[in-house]
Structures are given as C-alpha cells and as structure tokens.
CSV table of C-alpha atoms in Angstrom, one decimal:
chain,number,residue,atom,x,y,z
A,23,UNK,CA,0.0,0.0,0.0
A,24,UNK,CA,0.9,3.8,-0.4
A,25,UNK,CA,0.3,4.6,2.8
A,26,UNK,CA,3.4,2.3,4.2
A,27,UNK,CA,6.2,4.1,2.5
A,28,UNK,CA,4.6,7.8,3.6
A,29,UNK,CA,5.8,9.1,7.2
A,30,UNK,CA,3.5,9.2,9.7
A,31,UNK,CA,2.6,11.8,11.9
A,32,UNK,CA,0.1,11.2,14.1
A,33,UNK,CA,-1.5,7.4,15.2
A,34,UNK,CA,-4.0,6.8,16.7
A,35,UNK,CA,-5.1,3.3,17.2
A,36,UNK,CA,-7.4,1.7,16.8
A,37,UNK,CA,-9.1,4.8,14.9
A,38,UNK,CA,-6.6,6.7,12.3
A,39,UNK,CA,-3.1,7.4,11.2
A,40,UNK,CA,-2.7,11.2,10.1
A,41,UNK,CA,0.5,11.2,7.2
A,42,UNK,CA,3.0,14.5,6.9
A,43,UNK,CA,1.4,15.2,3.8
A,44,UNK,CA,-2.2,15.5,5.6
A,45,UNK,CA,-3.8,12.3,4.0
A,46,UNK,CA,-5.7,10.3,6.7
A,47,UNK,CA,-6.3,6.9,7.2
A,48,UNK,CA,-9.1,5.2,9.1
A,49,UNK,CA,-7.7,1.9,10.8
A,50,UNK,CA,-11.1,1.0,11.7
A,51,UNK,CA,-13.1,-0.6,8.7
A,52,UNK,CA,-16.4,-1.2,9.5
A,53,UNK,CA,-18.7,-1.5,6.7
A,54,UNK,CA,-21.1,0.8,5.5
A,55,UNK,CA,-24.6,-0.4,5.7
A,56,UNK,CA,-27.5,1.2,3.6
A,57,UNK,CA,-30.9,2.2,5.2
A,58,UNK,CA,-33.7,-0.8,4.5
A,59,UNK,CA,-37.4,0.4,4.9
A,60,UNK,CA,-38.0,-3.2,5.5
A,61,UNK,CA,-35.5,-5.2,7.6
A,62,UNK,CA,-36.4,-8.9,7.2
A,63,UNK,CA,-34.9,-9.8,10.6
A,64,UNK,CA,-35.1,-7.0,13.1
A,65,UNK,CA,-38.5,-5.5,11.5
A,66,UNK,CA,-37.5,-2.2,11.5
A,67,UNK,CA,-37.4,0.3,8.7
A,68,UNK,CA,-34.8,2.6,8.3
A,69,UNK,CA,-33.8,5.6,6.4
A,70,UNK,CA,-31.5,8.1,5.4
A,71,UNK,CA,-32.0,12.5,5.7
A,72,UNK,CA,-30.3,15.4,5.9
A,73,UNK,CA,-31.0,17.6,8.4
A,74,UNK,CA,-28.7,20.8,7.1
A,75,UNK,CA,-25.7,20.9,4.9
A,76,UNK,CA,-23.7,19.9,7.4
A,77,UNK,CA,-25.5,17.3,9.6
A,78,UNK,CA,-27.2,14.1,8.2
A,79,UNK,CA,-29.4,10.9,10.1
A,80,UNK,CA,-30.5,7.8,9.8
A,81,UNK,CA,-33.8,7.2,11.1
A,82,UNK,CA,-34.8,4.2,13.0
A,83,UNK,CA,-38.4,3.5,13.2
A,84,UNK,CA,-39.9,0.1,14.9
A,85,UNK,CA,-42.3,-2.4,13.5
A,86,UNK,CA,-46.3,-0.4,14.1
A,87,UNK,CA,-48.4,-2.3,16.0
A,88,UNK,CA,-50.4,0.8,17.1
A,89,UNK,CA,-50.8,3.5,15.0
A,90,UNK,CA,-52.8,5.5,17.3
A,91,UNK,CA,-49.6,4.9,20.0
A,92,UNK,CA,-46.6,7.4,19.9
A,93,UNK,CA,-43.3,6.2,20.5
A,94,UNK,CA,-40.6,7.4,22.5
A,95,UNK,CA,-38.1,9.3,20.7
A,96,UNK,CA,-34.2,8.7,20.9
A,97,UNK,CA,-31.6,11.0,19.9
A,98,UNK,CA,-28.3,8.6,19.0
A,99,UNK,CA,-24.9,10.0,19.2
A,100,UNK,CA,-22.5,7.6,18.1
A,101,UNK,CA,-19.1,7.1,19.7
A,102,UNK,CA,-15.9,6.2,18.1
A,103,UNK,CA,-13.4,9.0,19.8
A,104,UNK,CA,-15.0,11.4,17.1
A,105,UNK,CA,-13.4,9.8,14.0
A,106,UNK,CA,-15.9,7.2,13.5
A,107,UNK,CA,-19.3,7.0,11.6
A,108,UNK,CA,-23.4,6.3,12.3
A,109,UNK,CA,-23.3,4.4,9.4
A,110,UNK,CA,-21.1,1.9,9.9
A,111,UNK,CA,-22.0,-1.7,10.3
A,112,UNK,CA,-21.2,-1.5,14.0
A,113,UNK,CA,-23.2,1.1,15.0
A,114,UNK,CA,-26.1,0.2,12.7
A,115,UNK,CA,-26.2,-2.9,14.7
A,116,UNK,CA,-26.3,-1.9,18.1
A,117,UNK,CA,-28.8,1.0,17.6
A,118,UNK,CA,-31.2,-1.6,16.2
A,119,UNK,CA,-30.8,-3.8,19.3
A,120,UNK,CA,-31.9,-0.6,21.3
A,121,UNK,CA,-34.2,-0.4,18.9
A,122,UNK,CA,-35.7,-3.2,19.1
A,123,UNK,CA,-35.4,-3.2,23.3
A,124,UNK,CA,-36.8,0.4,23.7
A,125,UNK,CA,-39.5,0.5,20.7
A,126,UNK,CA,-38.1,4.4,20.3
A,127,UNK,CA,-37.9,5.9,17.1
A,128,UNK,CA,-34.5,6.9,16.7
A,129,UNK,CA,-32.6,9.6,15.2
A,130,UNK,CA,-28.8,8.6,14.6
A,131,UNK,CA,-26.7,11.6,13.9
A,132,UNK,CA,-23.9,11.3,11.6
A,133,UNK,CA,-22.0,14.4,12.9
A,134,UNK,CA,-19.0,16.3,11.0
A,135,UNK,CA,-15.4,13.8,11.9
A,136,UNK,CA,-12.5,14.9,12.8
A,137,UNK,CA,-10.1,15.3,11.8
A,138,UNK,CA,-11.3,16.8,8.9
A,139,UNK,CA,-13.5,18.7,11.2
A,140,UNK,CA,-12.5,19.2,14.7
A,141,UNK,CA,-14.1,19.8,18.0
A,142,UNK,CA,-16.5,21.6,18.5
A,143,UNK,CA,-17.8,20.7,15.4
A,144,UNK,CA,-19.5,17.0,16.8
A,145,UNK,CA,-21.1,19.4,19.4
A,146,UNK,CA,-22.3,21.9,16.9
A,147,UNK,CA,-24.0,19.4,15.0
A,148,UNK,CA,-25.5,17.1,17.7
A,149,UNK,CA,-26.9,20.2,18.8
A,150,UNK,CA,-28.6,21.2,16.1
A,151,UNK,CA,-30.1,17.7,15.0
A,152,UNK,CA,-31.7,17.5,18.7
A,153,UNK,CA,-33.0,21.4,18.3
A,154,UNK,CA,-34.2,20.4,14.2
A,155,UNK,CA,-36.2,16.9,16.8
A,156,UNK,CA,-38.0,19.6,18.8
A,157,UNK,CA,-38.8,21.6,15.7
A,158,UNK,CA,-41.3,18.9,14.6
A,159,UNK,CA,-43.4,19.8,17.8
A,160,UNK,CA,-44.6,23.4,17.1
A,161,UNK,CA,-47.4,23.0,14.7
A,162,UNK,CA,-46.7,25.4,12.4
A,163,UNK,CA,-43.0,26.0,12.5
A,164,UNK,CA,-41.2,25.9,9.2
A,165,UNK,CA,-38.0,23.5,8.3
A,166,UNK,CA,-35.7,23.5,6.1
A,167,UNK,CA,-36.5,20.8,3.2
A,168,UNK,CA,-39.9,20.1,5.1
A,169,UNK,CA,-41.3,18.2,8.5
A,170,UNK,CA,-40.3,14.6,8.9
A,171,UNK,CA,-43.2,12.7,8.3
A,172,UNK,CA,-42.2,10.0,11.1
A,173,UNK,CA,-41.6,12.4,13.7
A,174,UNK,CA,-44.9,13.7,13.1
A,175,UNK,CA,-46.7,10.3,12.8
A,176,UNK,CA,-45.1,8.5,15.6
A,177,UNK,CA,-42.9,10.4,17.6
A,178,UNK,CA,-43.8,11.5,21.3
A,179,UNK,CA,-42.6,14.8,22.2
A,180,UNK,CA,-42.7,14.4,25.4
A,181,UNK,CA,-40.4,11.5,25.6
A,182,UNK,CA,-37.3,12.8,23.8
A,183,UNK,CA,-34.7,10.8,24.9
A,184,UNK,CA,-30.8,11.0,24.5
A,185,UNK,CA,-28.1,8.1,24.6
A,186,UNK,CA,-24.4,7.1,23.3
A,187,UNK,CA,-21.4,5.6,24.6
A,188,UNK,CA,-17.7,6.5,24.7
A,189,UNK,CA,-17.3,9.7,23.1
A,190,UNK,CA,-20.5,9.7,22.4
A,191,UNK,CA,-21.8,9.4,25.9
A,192,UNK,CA,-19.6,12.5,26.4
A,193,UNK,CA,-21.3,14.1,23.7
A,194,UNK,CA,-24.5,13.4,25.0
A,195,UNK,CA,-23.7,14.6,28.7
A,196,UNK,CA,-22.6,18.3,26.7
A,197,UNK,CA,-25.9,18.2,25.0
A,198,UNK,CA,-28.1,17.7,27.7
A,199,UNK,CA,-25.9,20.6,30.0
A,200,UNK,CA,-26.6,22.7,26.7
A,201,UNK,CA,-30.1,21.8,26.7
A,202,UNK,CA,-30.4,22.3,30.3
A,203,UNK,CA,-28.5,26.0,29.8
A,204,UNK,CA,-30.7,27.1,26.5
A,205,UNK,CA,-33.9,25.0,26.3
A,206,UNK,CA,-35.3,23.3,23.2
A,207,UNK,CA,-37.4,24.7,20.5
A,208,UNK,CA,-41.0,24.7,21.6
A,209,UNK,CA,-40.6,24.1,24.9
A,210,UNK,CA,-39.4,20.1,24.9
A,211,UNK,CA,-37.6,18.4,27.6
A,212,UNK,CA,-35.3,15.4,27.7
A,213,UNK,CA,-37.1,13.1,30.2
A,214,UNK,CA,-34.0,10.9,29.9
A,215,UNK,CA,-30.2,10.0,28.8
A,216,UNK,CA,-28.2,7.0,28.8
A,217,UNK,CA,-24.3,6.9,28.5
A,218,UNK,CA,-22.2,3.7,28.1
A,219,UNK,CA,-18.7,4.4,29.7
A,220,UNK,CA,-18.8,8.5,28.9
A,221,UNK,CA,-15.3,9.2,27.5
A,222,UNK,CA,-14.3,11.7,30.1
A,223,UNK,CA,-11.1,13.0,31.7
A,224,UNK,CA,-9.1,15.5,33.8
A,225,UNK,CA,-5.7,16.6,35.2
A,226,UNK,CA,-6.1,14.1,38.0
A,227,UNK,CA,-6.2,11.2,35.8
A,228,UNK,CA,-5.1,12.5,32.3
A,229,UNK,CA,-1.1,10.7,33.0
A,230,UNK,CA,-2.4,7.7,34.6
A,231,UNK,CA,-3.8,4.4,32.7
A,232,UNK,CA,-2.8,3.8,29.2
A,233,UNK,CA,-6.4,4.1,28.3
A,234,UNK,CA,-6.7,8.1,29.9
A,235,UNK,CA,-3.2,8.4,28.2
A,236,UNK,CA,-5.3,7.6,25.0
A,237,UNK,CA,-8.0,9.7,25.8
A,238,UNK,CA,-6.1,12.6,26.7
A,239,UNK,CA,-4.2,12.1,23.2
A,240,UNK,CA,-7.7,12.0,21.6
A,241,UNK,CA,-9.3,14.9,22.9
A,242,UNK,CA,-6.0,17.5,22.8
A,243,UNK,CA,-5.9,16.2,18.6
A,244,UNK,CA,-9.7,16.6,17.8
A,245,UNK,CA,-10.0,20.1,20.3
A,246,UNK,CA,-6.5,21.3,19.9
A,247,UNK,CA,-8.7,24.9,21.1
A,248,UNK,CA,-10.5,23.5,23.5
A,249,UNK,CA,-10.8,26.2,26.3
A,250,UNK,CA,-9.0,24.7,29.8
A,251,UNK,CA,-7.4,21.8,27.8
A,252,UNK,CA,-7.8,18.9,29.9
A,253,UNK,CA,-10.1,21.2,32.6
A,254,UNK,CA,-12.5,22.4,30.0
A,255,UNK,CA,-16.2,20.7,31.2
A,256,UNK,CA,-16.6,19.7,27.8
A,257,UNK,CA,-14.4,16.9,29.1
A,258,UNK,CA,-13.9,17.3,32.3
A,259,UNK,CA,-17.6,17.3,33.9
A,260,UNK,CA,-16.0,18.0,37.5
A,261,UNK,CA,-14.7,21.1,36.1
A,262,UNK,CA,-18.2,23.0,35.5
A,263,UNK,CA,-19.4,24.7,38.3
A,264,UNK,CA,-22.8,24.3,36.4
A,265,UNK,CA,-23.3,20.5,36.5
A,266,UNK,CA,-26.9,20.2,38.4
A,267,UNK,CA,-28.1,22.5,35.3
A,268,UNK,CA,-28.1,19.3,33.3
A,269,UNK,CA,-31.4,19.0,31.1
A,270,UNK,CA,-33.2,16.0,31.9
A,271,UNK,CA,-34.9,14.2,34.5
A,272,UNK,CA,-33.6,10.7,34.6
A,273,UNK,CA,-29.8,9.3,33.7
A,274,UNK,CA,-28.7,6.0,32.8
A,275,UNK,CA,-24.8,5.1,33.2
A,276,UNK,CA,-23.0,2.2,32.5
A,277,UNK,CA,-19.3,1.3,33.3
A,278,UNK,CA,-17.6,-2.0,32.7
A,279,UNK,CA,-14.9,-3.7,35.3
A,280,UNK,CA,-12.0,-3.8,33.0
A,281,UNK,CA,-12.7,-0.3,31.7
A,282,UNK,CA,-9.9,2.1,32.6
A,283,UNK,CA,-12.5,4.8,32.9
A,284,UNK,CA,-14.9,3.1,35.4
A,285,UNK,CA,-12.8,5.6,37.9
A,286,UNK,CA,-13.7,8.6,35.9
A,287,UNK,CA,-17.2,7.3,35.3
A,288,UNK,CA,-18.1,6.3,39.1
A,289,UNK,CA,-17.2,9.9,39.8
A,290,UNK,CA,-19.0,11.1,37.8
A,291,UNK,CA,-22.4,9.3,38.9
A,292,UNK,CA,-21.1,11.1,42.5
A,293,UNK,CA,-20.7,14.2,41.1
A,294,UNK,CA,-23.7,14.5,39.7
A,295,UNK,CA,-25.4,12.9,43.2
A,296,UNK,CA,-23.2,15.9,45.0
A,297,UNK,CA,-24.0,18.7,41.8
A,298,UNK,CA,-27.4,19.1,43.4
A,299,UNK,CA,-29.4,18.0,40.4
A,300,UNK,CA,-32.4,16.2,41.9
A,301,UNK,CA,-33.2,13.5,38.8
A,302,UNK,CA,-33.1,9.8,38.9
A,303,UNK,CA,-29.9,8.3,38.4
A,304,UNK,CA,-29.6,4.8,37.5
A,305,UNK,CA,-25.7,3.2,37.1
A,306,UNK,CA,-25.0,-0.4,35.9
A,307,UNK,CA,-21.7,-1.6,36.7
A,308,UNK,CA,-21.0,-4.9,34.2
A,309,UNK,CA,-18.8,-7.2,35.8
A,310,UNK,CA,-16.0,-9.3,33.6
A,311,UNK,CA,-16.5,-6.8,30.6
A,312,UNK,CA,-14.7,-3.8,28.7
A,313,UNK,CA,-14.9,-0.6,27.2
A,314,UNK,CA,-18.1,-0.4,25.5
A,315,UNK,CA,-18.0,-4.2,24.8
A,316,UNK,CA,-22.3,-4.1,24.1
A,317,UNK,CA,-21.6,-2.2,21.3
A,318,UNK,CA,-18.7,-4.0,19.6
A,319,UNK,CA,-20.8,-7.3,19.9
A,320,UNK,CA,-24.1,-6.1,20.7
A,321,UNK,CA,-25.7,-10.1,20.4
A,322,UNK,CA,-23.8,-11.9,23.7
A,323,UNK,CA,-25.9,-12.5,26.2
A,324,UNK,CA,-24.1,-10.1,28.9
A,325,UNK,CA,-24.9,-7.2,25.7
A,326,UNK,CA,-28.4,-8.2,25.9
A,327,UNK,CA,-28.6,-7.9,29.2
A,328,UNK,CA,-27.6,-4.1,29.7
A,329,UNK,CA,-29.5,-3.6,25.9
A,330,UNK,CA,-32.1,-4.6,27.7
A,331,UNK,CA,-31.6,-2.5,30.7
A,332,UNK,CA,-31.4,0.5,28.4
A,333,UNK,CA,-35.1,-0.4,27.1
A,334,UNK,CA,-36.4,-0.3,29.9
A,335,UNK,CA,-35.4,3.0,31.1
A,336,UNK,CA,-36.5,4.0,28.0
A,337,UNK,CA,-39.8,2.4,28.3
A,338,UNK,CA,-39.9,3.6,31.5
C-alpha cells in the first residue's frame, strides 16, 4: 500500500493514522450499511436525511403495532473517539438492538469527523439535530427541506430521549448541560439519557492508565482549542461549576470492570449525586467486561442484558 512508504505523523489506534502530507487513514473498517425500509430480521425500517448541509441521520423506526400509540423518541450520538461513523455496520447494529429493546424511534446523527472537522464541530452538529427533533413539535414552525413525516406520525414529544457511549456518551452529557443551559425549540424536555462508559477525563487522571493516556491524546488532537485543555467541562464534567443545570430528568450510566474509565465514570455518577441535580440516576456496573464491549458485539448475552436495561429506562 501507499500509505506504508509515507511518514506518519500522528497514530491513533485503533481509529486513524494522520500522514505528513495530511492524507488520513481510518484503521477501523467497519462496513457501510444502507438504510432498508423493510429489515427482514429486526422489522424495523430505516432511512437516510439530511437535516442541514452539514449534519445528516438515519432514522430508525420500529415495526407499528399501534398506529394510534406514539413512540418514544431517541436521539443517537455515536461514539468512536470522534473519528468514527453512524453508518457503519457496527453502529447500525447496536442501535437496532436498542431499537428493538426500547421501541423508540431513533434519530442517529452522523456528525461532522474529525479530523477533517474538529471539536466543537460533533457538538455543533449534535446540537442542532436535537434542536431540528423539537422543531417537529410546534405545529406550524417551518423546516428547512420540510417536517419529517415520522416524527410527526409516531414520535412523542414528550419522551425525547438522548443516549451514546464512549465519546459519544460525552457528547451526549454536553448536549443535555446545553439543553439544560438554552432549552429546546417549543418548549421540549429530555425526560431521559443513557451513557455507556462517557469518554471523560481530567488533570487528575489525564497521565495515569494507558487508556486516559489515549483519551487525553484523543481529545488534545480533535480540540486542539478547547478552552481549559484537559479542565475544560466539555471533558472534564468535574470542572463546571454548572453540572446540576443538566437538562433531563432521569440518567442512565453504565461502566464496565476492566474499563480504565470506570474511575472517571463512578465519579461522575457522585458528582452528579453531590452537583445538586435532583433527577433519577440509575448506574450499571457490568462485571467481567470492557470498554463499551455491548456495542462492539451487541448479540452476547451479557450485551443483551444491559441492551435490555437501556429499554427499559426507555420504556420507563
């Protein structure tokens, strides 16, 4: 290949390798998989929009049983340390699964990567997908390229939901504290969000594990900027004097045992208890398992398990 006899400048494993000459290549080759408005096996029908010229989705919704019944709706951010994509085969797979568990119609953001597009552009965008969500719910508000006719259908306003895991748990804690900060077009509320092992990090822990060594690496490439560095809340959650402001009334978190950010994440789930936010709080610690290991194989049993667990906070 090319790419062995040009001089690297920057690796990343297991996402990229950025070359001298600025050429990037993405280690991690999971397949893209095309929307189906008819899945054969999970039922569900999917599809593919663009919400502005930066910001795209694909659009989960679950077999109808009830047409008269709204469903609860889930805003997706996908993780993948901010280089990976919604569409992959990976992440296709294990929103289904939630699908599936939770019976939410889900919007999966494909955000702007980086490196092509650094931080705060994955905010930026994950923002404005959940703001374009609560558009659907004034009556008479216009949209750019017209309303989503599934949102309108099916979707229950007042069940907006938010979820990801690794970076995109972290991107889903800065949306909510956004959301909490701002509000949402026509008044909606998050009722709930679920993070699987939030890629956070601060001074305290930024030289410890290799896996914080990672992060660290990770976040100072894609927010070179990044105001407060390492101490900026964006990554740092105990750094933001603001943390009970977070918008939404009930939390989900899930850490893993062999995780080298279970630390990070268990203080996190104290913080919060400490911040004075007065929501539910639910935390799953999974014995005997990894970093995000439900959604690198979403179909063990153990991944079923906490899939499941996610449903039913959804469900509520």
């Amino acid at each position: 290949m090319a790419s062995e006899s040009k001089e690297v400048e920057l690796d990343f494993p297991p996402y990229l390798k950025v070359y001298k000459d600025g050429t990037v290549e993405r280690l991690i080759k999971s397949p893209y998989v095309p929307p189906s408005l008819d899945d054969p096996i999970t039922r569900i029908s999917t599809k593919d929009i663009k919400i502005s010229s930066n910001v795209s989705a694909r659009i989960y919704l679950p077999k109808i049983t009830d047409p008269n019944k709204k469903l609860p709706i889930l805003v997706y951010i996908h993780g993948g340390g901010f280089f990976g994509s919604a569409f992959s085969l990976m992440d296709h797979q294990y929103v289904s699964q939630i699908v599936s568990k939770s019976n939410a119609l889900t919007v999966s953001v494909e955000y702007r990567l980086a490196p092509e597009h650094l931080l705060p552009a994955a905010y930026e965008d994950s923002w404005a997908a959940l703001q374009w969500v609560a558009s659907h719910s004034v009556v008479d508000s216009e949209i750019e390229g017209g309303k989503e006719t599934w949102l309108m259908d099916y979707g229950d306003f007042g069940k907006v939901f938010l979820g990801g895991f690794s970076a995109g748990a972290n991107n889903v804690h800065n949306t909510a504290m956004k959301a909490g900060e701002e509000g949402l077009i026509g008044g909606v509320k998050i009722l709930g969000a679920f993070m699987s092992c939030p890629g956070f990090c601060d001074s305290k822990t930024a030289k410890g594990s290799d896996k914080e060594n990672e992060l660290y690496r990770v976040w100072s490439f894609v927010y070179p900027s990044a105001p407060g560095g390492i101490n900026s809340p964006l990554i740092n959650p105990f750094a933001d004097p603001n943390l009970a402001k977070i918008g939404c009334q009930k939390i989900f978190v899930c850490c893993t045992e062999k995780d080298e950010l279970r630390d990070i994440n268990l203080r996190y789930v104290d913080a919060l208890k400490k911040s004075g936010w007065n929501g539910e709080l639910e935390l799953v610690d999974v014995e005997g398992e990894d970093h995000c290991f439900e959604a690198f194989d979403p179909f063990t049993e153990k991944a079923q398990s906490l899939i499941s667990k996610i449903g039913s906070f959804i469900k509520g």
